[in-house]
Coordinates of C-alpha atoms and ligand atoms in Angstrom, one line a residue:
Chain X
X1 CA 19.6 3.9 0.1
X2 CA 16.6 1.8 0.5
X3 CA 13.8 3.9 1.5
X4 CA 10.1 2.5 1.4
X5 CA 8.6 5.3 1.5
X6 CA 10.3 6.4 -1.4
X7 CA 9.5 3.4 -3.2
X8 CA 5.9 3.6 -2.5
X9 CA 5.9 7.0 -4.3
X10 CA 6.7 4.6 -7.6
X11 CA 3.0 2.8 -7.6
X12 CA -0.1 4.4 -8.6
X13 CA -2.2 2.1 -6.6
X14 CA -1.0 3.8 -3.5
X15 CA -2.1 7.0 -4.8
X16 CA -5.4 5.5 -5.7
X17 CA -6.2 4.1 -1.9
X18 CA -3.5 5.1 0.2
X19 CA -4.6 3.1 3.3
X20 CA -3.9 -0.1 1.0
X21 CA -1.8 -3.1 3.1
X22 CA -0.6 -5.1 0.4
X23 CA 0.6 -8.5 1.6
X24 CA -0.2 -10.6 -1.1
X25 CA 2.8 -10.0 -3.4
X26 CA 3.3 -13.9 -3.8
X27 CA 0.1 -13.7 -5.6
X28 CA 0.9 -11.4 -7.2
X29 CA 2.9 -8.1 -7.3
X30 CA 2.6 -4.7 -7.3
X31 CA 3.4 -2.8 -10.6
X32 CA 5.2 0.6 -10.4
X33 CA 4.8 3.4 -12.5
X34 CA 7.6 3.0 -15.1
X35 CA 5.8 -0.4 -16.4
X36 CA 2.8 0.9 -16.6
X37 CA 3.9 4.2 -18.4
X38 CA 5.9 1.9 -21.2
X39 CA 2.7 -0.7 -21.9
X40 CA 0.7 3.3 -22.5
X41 CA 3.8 4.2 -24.6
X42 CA 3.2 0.7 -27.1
X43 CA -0.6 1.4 -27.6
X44 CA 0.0 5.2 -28.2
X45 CA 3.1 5.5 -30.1
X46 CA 3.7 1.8 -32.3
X47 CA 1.0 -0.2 -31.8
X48 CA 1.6 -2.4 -34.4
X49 CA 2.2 -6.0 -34.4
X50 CA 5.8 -7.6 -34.4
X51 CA 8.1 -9.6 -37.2
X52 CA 5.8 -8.9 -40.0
X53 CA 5.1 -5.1 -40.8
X54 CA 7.6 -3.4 -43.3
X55 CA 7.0 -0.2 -41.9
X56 CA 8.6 1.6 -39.1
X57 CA 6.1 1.6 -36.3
X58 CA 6.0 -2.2 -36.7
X59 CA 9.9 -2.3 -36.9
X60 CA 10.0 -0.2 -33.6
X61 CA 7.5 -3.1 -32.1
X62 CA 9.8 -5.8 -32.7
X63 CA 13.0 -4.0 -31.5
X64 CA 11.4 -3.4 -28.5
X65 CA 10.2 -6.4 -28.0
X66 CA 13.7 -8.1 -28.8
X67 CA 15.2 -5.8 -26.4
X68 CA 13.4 -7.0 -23.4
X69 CA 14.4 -10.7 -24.9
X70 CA 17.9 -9.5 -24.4
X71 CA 17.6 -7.4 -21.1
X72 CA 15.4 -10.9 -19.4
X73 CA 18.6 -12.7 -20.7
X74 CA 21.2 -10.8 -19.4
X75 CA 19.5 -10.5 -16.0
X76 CA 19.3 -14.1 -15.4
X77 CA 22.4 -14.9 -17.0
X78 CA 21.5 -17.0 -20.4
X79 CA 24.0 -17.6 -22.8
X80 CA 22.0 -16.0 -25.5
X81 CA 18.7 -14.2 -25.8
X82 CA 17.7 -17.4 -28.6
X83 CA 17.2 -19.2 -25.1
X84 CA 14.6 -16.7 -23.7
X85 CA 10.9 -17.6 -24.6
X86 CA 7.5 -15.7 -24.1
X87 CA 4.6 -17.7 -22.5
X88 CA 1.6 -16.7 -21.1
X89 CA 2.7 -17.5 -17.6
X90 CA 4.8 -20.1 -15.1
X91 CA 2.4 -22.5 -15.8
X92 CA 2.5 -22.6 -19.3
X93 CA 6.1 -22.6 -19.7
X94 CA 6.1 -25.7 -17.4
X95 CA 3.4 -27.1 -19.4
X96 CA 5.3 -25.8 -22.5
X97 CA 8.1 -28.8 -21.4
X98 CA 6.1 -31.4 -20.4
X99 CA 4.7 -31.4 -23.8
X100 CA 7.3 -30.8 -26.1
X101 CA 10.4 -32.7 -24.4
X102 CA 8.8 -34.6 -21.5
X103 CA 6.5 -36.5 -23.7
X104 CA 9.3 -37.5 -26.1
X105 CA 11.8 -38.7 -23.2
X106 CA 9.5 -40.5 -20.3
X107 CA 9.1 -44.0 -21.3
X108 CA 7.1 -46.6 -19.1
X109 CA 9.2 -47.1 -15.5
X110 CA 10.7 -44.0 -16.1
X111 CA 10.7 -41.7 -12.8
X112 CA 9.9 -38.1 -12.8
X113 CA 10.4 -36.5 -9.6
X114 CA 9.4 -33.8 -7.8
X115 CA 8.2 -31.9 -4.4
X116 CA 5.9 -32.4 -2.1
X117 CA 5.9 -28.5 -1.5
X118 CA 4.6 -27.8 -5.4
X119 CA 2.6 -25.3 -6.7
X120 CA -0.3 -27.4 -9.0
X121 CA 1.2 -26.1 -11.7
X122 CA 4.3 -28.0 -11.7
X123 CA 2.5 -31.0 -10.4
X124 CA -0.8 -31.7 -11.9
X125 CA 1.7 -31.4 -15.6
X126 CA 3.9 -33.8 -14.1
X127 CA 1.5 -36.3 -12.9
X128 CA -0.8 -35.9 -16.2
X129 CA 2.4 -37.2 -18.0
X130 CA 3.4 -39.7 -15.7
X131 CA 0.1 -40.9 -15.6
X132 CA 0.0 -40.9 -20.1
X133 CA 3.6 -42.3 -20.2
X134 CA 3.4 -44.7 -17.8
X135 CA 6.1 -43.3 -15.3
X136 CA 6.5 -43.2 -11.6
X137 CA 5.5 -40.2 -9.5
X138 CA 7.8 -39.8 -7.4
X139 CA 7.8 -37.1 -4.6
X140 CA 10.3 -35.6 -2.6
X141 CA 8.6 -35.1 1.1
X142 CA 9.4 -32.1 3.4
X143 CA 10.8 -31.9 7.3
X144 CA 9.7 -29.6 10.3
X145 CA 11.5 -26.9 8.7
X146 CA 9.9 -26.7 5.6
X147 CA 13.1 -28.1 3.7
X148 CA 13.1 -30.9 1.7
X149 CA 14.1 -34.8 2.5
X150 CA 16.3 -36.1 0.2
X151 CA 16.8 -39.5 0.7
X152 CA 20.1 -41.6 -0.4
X153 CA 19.6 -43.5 -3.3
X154 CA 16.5 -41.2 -4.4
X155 CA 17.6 -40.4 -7.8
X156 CA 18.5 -43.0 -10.2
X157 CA 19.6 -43.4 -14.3
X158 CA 15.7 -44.2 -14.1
X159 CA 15.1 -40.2 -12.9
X160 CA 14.5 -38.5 -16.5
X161 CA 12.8 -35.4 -15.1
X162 CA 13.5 -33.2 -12.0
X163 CA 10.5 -30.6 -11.5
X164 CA 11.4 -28.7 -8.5
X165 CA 10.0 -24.8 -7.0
X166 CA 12.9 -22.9 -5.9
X167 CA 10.9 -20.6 -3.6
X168 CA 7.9 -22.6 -1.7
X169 CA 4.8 -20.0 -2.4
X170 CA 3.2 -21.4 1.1
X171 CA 6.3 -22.6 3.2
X172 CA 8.2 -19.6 2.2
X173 CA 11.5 -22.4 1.7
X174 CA 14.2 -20.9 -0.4
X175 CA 15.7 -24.6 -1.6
X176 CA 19.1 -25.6 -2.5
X177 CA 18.5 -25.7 -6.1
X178 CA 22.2 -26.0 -7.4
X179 CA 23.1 -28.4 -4.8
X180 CA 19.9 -30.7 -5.6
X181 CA 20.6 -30.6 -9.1
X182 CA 24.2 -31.5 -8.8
X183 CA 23.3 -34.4 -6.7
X184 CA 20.8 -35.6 -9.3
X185 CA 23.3 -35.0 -12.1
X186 CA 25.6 -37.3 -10.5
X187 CA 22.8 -39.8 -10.3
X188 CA 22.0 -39.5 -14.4
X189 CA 24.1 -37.2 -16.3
X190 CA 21.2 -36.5 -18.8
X191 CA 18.3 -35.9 -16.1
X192 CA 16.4 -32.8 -17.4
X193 CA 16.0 -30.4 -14.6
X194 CA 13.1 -28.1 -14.2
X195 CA 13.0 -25.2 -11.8
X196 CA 10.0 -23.2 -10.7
X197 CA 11.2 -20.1 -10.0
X198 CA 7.5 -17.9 -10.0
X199 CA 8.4 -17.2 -6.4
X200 CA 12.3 -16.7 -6.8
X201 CA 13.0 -14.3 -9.1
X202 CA 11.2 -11.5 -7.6
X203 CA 13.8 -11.7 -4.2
X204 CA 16.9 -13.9 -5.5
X205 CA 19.3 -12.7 -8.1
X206 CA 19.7 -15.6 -10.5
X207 CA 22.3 -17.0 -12.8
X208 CA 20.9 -19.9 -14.8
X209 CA 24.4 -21.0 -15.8
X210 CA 25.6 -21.4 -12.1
X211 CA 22.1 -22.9 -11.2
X212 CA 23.2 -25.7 -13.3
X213 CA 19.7 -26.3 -14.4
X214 CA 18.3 -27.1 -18.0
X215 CA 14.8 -25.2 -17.9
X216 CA 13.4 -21.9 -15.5
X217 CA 10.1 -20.7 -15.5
X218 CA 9.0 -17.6 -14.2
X219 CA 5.9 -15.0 -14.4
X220 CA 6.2 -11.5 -15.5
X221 CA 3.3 -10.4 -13.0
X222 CA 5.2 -11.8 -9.8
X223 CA 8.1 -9.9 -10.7
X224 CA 6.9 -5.9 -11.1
X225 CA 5.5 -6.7 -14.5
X226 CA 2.9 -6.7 -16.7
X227 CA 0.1 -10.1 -16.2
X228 CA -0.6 -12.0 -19.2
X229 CA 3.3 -13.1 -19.8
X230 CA 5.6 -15.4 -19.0
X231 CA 8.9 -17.0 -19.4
X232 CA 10.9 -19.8 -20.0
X233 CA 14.6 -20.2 -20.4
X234 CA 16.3 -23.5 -21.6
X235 CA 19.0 -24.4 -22.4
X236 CA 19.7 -23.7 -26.6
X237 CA 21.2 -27.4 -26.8
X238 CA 17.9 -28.6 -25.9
X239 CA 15.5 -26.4 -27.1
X240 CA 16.9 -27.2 -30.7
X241 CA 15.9 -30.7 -30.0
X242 CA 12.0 -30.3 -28.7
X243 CA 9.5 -30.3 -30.7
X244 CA 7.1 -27.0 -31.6
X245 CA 4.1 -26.7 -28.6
X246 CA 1.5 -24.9 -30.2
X247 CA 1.4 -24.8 -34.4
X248 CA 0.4 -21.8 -36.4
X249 CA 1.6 -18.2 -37.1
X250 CA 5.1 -17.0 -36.5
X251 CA 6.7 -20.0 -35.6
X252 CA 7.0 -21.4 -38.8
X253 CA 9.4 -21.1 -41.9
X254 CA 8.0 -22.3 -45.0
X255 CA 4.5 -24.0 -45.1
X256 CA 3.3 -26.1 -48.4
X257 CA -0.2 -28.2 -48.4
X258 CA 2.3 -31.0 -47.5
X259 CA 4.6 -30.0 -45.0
X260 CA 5.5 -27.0 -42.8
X261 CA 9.1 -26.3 -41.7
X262 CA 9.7 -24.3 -38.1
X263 CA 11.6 -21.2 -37.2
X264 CA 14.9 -22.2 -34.7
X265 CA 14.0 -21.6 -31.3
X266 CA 12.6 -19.4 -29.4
X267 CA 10.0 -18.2 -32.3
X268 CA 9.9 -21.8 -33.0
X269 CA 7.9 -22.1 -29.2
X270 CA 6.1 -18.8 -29.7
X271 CA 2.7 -19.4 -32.1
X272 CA 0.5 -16.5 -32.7
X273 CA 0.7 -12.4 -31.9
X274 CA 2.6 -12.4 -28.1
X275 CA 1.7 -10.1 -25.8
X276 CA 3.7 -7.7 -27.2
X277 CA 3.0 -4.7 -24.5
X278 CA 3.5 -6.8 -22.1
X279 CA 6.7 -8.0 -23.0
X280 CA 7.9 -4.6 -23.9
X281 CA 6.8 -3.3 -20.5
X282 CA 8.6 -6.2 -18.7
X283 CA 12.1 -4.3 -19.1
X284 CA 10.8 -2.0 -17.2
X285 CA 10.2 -4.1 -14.1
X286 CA 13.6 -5.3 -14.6
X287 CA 15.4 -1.9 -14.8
X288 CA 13.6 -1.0 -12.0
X289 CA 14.4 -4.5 -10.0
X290 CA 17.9 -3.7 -11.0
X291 CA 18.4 -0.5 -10.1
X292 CA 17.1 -0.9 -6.1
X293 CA 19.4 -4.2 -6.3
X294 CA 19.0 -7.8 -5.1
X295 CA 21.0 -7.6 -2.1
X296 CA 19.1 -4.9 -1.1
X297 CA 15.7 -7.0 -1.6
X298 CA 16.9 -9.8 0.5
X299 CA 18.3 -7.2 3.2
X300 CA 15.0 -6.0 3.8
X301 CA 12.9 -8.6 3.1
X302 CA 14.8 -10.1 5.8
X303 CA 14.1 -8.0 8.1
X304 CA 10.3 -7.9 7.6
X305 CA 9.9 -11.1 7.5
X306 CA 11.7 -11.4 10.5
X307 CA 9.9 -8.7 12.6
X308 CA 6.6 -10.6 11.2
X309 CA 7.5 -13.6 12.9
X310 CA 9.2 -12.7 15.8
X311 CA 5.8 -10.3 16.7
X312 CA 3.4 -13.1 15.5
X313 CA 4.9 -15.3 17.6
X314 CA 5.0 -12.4 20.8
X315 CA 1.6 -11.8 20.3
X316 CA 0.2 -15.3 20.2
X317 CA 2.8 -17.8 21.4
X318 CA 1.1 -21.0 21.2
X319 CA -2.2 -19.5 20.0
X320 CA -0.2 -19.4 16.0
X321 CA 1.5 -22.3 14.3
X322 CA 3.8 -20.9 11.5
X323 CA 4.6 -23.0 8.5
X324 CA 8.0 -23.3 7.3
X325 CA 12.2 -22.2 8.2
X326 CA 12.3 -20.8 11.7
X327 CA 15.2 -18.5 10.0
X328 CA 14.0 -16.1 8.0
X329 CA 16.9 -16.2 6.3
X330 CA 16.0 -19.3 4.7
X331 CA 12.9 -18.3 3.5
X332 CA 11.6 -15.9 0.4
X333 CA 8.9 -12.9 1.9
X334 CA 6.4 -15.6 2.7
X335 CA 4.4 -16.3 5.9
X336 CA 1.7 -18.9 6.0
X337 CA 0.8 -19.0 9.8
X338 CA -2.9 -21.1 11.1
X339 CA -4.6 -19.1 14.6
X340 CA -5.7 -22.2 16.7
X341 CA -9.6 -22.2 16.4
X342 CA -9.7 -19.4 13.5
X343 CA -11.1 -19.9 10.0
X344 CA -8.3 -18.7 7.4
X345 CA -11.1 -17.1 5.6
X346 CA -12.7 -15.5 8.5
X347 CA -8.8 -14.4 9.3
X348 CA -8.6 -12.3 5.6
X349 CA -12.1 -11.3 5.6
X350 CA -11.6 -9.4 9.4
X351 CA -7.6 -8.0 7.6
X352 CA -9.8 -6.7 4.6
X353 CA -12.0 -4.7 6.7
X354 CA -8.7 -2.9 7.5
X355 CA -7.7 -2.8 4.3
X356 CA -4.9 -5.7 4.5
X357 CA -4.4 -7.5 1.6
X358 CA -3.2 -11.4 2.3
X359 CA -4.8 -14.8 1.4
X360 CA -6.9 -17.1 2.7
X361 CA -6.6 -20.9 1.2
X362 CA -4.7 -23.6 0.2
X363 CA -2.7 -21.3 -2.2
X364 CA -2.9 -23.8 -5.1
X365 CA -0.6 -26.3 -3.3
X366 CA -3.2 -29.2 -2.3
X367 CA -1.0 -31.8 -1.6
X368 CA 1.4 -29.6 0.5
X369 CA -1.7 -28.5 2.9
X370 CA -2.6 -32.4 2.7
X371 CA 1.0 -33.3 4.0
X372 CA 0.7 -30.4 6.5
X373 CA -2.8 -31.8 8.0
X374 CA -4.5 -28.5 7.5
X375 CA -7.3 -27.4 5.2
X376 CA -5.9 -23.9 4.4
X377 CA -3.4 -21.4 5.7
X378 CA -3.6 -17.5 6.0
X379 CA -0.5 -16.2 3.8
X380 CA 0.6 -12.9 4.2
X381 CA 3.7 -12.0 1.7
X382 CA 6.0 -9.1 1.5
X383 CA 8.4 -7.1 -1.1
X384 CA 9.8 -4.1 -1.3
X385 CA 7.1 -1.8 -0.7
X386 CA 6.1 -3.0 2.4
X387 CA 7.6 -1.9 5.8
X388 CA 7.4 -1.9 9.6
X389 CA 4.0 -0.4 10.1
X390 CA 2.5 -2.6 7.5
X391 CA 3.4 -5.6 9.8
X392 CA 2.2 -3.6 13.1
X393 CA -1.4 -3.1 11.2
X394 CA -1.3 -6.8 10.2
X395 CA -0.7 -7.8 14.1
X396 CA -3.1 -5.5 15.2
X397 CA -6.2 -7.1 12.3
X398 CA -5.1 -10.2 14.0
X399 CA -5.9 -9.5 17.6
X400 CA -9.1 -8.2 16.7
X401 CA -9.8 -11.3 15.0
X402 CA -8.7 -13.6 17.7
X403 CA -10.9 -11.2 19.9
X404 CA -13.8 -11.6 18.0
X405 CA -13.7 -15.2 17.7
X406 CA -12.9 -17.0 20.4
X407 CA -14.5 -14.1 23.3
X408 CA -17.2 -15.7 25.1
Chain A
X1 CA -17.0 -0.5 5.7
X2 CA -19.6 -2.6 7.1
X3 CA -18.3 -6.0 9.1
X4 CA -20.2 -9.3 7.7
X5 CA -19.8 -10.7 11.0
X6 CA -22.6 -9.3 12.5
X7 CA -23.7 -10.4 16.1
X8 CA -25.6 -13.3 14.9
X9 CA -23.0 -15.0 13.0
X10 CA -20.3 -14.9 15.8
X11 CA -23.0 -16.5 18.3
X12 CA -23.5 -19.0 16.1
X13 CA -20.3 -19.4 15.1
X14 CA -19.1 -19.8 19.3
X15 CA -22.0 -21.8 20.3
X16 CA -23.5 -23.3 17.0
X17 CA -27.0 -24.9 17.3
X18 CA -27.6 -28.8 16.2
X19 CA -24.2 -29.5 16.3
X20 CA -23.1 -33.3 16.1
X21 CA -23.9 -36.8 15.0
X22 CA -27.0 -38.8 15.4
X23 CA -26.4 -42.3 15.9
X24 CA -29.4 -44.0 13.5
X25 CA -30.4 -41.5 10.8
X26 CA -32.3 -42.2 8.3
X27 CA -30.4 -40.3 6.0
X28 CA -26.8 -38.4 5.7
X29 CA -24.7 -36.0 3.5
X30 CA -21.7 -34.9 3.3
X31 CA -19.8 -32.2 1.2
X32 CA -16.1 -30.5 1.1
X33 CA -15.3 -27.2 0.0
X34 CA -12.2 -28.0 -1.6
X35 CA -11.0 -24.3 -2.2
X36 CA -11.4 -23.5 1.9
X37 CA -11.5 -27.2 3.3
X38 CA -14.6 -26.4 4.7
X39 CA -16.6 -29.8 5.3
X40 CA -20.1 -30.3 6.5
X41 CA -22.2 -33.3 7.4
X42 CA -26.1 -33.1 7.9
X43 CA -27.6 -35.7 9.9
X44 CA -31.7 -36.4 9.6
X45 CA -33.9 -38.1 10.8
X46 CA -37.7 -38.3 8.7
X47 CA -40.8 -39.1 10.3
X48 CA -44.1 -39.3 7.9
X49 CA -42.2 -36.5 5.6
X50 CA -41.1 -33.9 8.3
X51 CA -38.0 -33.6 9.8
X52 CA -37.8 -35.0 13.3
X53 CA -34.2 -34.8 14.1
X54 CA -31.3 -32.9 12.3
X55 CA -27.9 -32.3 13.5
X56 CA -24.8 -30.9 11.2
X57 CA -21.0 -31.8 11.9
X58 CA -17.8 -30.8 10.4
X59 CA -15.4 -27.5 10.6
X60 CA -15.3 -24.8 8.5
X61 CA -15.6 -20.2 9.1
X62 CA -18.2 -18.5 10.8
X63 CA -20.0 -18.1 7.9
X64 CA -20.6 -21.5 6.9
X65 CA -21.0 -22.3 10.7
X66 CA -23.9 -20.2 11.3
X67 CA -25.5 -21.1 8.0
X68 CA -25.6 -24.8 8.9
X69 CA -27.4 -23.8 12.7
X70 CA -29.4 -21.2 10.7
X71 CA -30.7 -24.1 8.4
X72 CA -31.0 -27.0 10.8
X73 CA -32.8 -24.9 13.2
X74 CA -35.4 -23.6 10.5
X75 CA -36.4 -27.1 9.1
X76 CA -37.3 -28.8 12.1
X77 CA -40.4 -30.0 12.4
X78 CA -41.0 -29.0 8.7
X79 CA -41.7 -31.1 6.0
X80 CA -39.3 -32.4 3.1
X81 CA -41.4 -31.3 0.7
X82 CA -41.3 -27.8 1.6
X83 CA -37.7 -27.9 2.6
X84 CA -36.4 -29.2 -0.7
X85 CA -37.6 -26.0 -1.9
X86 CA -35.5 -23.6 -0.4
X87 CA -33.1 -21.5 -2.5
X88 CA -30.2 -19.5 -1.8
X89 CA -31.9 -16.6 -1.4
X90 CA -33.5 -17.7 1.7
X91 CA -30.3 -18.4 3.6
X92 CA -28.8 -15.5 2.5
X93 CA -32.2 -13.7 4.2
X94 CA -31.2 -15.7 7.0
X95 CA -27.7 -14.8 7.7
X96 CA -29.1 -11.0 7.2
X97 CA -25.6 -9.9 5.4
X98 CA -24.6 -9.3 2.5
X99 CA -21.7 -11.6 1.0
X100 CA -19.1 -10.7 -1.9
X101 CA -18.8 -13.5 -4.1
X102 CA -15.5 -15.0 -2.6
X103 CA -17.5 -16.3 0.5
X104 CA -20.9 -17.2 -1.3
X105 CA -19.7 -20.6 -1.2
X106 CA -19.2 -20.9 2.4
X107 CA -22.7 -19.5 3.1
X108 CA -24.4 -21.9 0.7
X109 CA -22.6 -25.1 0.9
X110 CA -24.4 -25.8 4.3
X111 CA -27.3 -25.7 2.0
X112 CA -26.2 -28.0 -0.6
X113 CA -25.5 -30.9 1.5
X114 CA -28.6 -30.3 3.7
X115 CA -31.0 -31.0 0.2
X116 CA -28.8 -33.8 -0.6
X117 CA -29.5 -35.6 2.7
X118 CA -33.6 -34.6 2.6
X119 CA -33.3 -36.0 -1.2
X120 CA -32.2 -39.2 -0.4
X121 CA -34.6 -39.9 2.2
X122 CA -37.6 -42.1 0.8
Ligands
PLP1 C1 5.7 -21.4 -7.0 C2 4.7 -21.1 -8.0 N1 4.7 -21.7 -9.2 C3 3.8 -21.4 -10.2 C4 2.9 -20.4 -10.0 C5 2.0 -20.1 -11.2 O1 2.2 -18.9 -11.7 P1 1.2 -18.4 -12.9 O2 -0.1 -18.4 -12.3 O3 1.7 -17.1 -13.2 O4 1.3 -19.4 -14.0 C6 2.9 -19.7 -8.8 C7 1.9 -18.6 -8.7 O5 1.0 -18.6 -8.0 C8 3.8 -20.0 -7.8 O6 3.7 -19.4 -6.6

């Protein structure tokens, strides 16, 4: 059974200001206990550094550490753990492609392709190598709905890349991946497909190999775990062929004043000491994503996001413009919503006085809010620790802003 | 905990003072705030040194709203001289609030453009 009160019990912040709204999960989410009890168990009982030690506490470092590798392969369905590497975050794992294949592959009049709906940090990569390379730009644009336009005759053999979010962190748009990938692939066989998923794999259960795509990148923090880590998965076929992305410690073989030889991938990708508590504590976030159950996640997300909207739109009616799917069922945990005459900040500065958590900006997605015609969005965002009366506080820091903003 | 949107800041922000264009200034600036979208254009006009007419124009929150009347209203009549002088400190006297660092931009950004467009004035 899915009880949120139960699961509050599991995070320590709640304990530490238990009036706290938290609707800002897209930022960044919550951590419960058990993660936060395993990166204490590291420093306190084997904090040693990994691969190198001969010794047991450094031995028990590295198993644990290639345990998570396993457990984040298994839970997104890799063929092998080889294909899981540790980054610092999305954004350099995205970066970690654009560098070490992208370069190699986009020649001049070459087309990489991607959303209008992007987070900067699988944009501002894209266009920086477009822009070196010589490439087109070339942007998918977005509907009413929030879903994307795919025009016929889009993608061509001249499409080498496909950068695309799964989960749009402001629109909230859960997008058809696996069909838009397919429908490139038919385009150009060899197109190299990269998939955002920093705002899908906290709510969607994913399976790279039906995805169909070549690389995912995700965050650790967005996901129940630790900050400071991230992941990429690729496909071993390819990874074999990219080049190293940073040089130095641990990714290499053998190293002579002439030459150096690299490790096979993934150590081949992971240069200097990782994270390692971090990675060992992401297993934990897992287990405990596991264990409640996607389909559970999605049931109630669902649901809150649904009340959200439908007393948002009660309350205000014309007054509130919200961006995105009218069904919440096509949407991740994500509301970005404008009050007709409000300030976005002056919105989240009233909710913090209450103690509600949500953000105030153009949540890194500048040319989104561009396309949109607005200079920022208020974003509220749920997950599994919020409920019901988290969404009747949020309405009711809303009416007192619209009250003491626009009365005369 | 205490509200920054004291009295002063909502009046201003409903009915905001030297608000708008004027037509022939002798000098203008403009600034964007690209984190909030807040934007903000001061107006002057300069006669013998001192401010004679000042209007401000753009959107943005009630803090950066009653920051810009707050300013406008202070340096009329005063000279450029004096006016170029004016830190941050001063506006934050003049708002009377205290601001976390996440909205310090919003409360001074009324002040940047405002000594760009008394700078450039001859
Ligand atoms: C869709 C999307 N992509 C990428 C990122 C970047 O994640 P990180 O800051 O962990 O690199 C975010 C997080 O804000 C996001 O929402």
């Amino acid at each position: 059974m899915f009880s949120v009160n139960k699961i509050k019990k599991d995070f320590p912040v709640f304990k530490n200001h238990p009036k706290l709204v938290y609707l800002d999960s897209a930022a960044t989410s919550l951590k419960p206990r058990g993660v936060i009890v395993k990166l204490v168990e590291y420093y306190e009982k084997y904090p040693a550094n990994v691969f190198r030690g001969i010794y047991k506490i450094s031995e028990k470092a590295t198993e644990e550490l290639e345990e998570t590798r396993k457990i984040v392969a298994d839970f997104i369905g890799a063929k092998t753990p080889k294909e899981v590497i540790f980054t610092r975050n999305t954004t350099e794992s995205i970066n970690l492609v654009s560098y070490a294949l992208g370069e190699k592959i986009l020649r001049k009049g070459d087309e990489v392709a991607l959303s209008i709906a992007e987070h900067h940090s699988n944009f501002v990569p894209w266009q920086q190598l477009a822009k070196k390379n010589g490439a087109v730009f070339k942007i998918i644009d977005v509907n009413e709905d929030g879903k994307l336009i795919i025009k016929k005759g889009f993608f061509s053999r001249k499409t080498k890349i496909l950068a695309l979010t799964y989960v749009s962190n402001v629109l909230g748009t859960i997008n058809p991946i696996k069909e838009i990938i397919k429908l490139a692939k038919s385009e150009n066989p060899g197109i190299i497909t990269v998939i955002d998923a920093a705002q899908a794999i906290p709510h969607l259960k994913i399976d790279v190999k039906k995805l169909g795509a070549d690389f995912l990148a995700f965050s650790s923090h967005k996901m129940l775990g630790p900050t400071g880590l991230g992941i990429l998965w690729g496909k071993e076929k390819i990874l074999q062929e990219m080049k190293p992305f940073n040089f130095g410690g641990e990714m290499v073989e053998e190293v002579s004043i002439k030459k150096t030889t690299f490790k096979e991938p993934p150590l081949k990708f992971e240069a200097g000491t990782p994270d390692i508590a971090g990675i060992i504590a992401l297993k934990e976030a897992i287990r405990y994503l596991s264990k409640i159950g996607f389909k559970n996640i999605r049931r109630h997300e669902i649901e809150i996001t649904r009340y959200a909207m439908e007393r948002m739109l009660k309350e205000f009616g014309e007054r509130i413009k919200i961006f995105g799917p009218k069904d919440p069922r096509d949407r991740g945990g994500i509301i970005s919503f404008a009050l007709s005459g409000l300030h976005p900040h002056d919105v989240a500065q009233i909710l913090d006085e209450k103690n509600i958590c949500v953000r105030a900006g153009h949540h890194c997605a500048i040319p989104l809010h561009k396309r949109l015609g607005v200079p920022a969005t208020t974003r509220a965002s749920f997950y599994i620790y919020n409920d019901k009366k988290d969404i009747d506080k949020l309405i009711l820091g809303l009416k007192k802003a619209w009250i003491l903003f626009t009365k005369k | 905990m205490d509200s920054i949107y004291k009295e002063i800041i909502l009046e201003y922000y409903k009915n905001p003072k030297n608000y708008g264009r004027i037509k022939k200034p002798t000098s203008s600036a403009f600034l964007a705030n690209p984190l909030c979208g807040d934007k903000i254009r001061i107006d002057v006009i300069l006669k013998k040194g001192k401010v004679r007419e000042i209007k401000f124009s753009g959107d943005g929150c009630a803090i950066s709203q009653a920051s810009a009347s707050l300013l406008t209203e202070y340096s009329k009549q005063k000279k450029a001289t004096i006016l170029k002088k004016i830190g941050p400190k001063k506006v934050l006297q003049m708002l009377g609030i205290k601001i976390g660092p996440a909205r310090l931009k919003c409360a001074l950004l009324p002040l940047e453009v405002f000594k760009k467009a008394i700078s450039k004035t001859p």
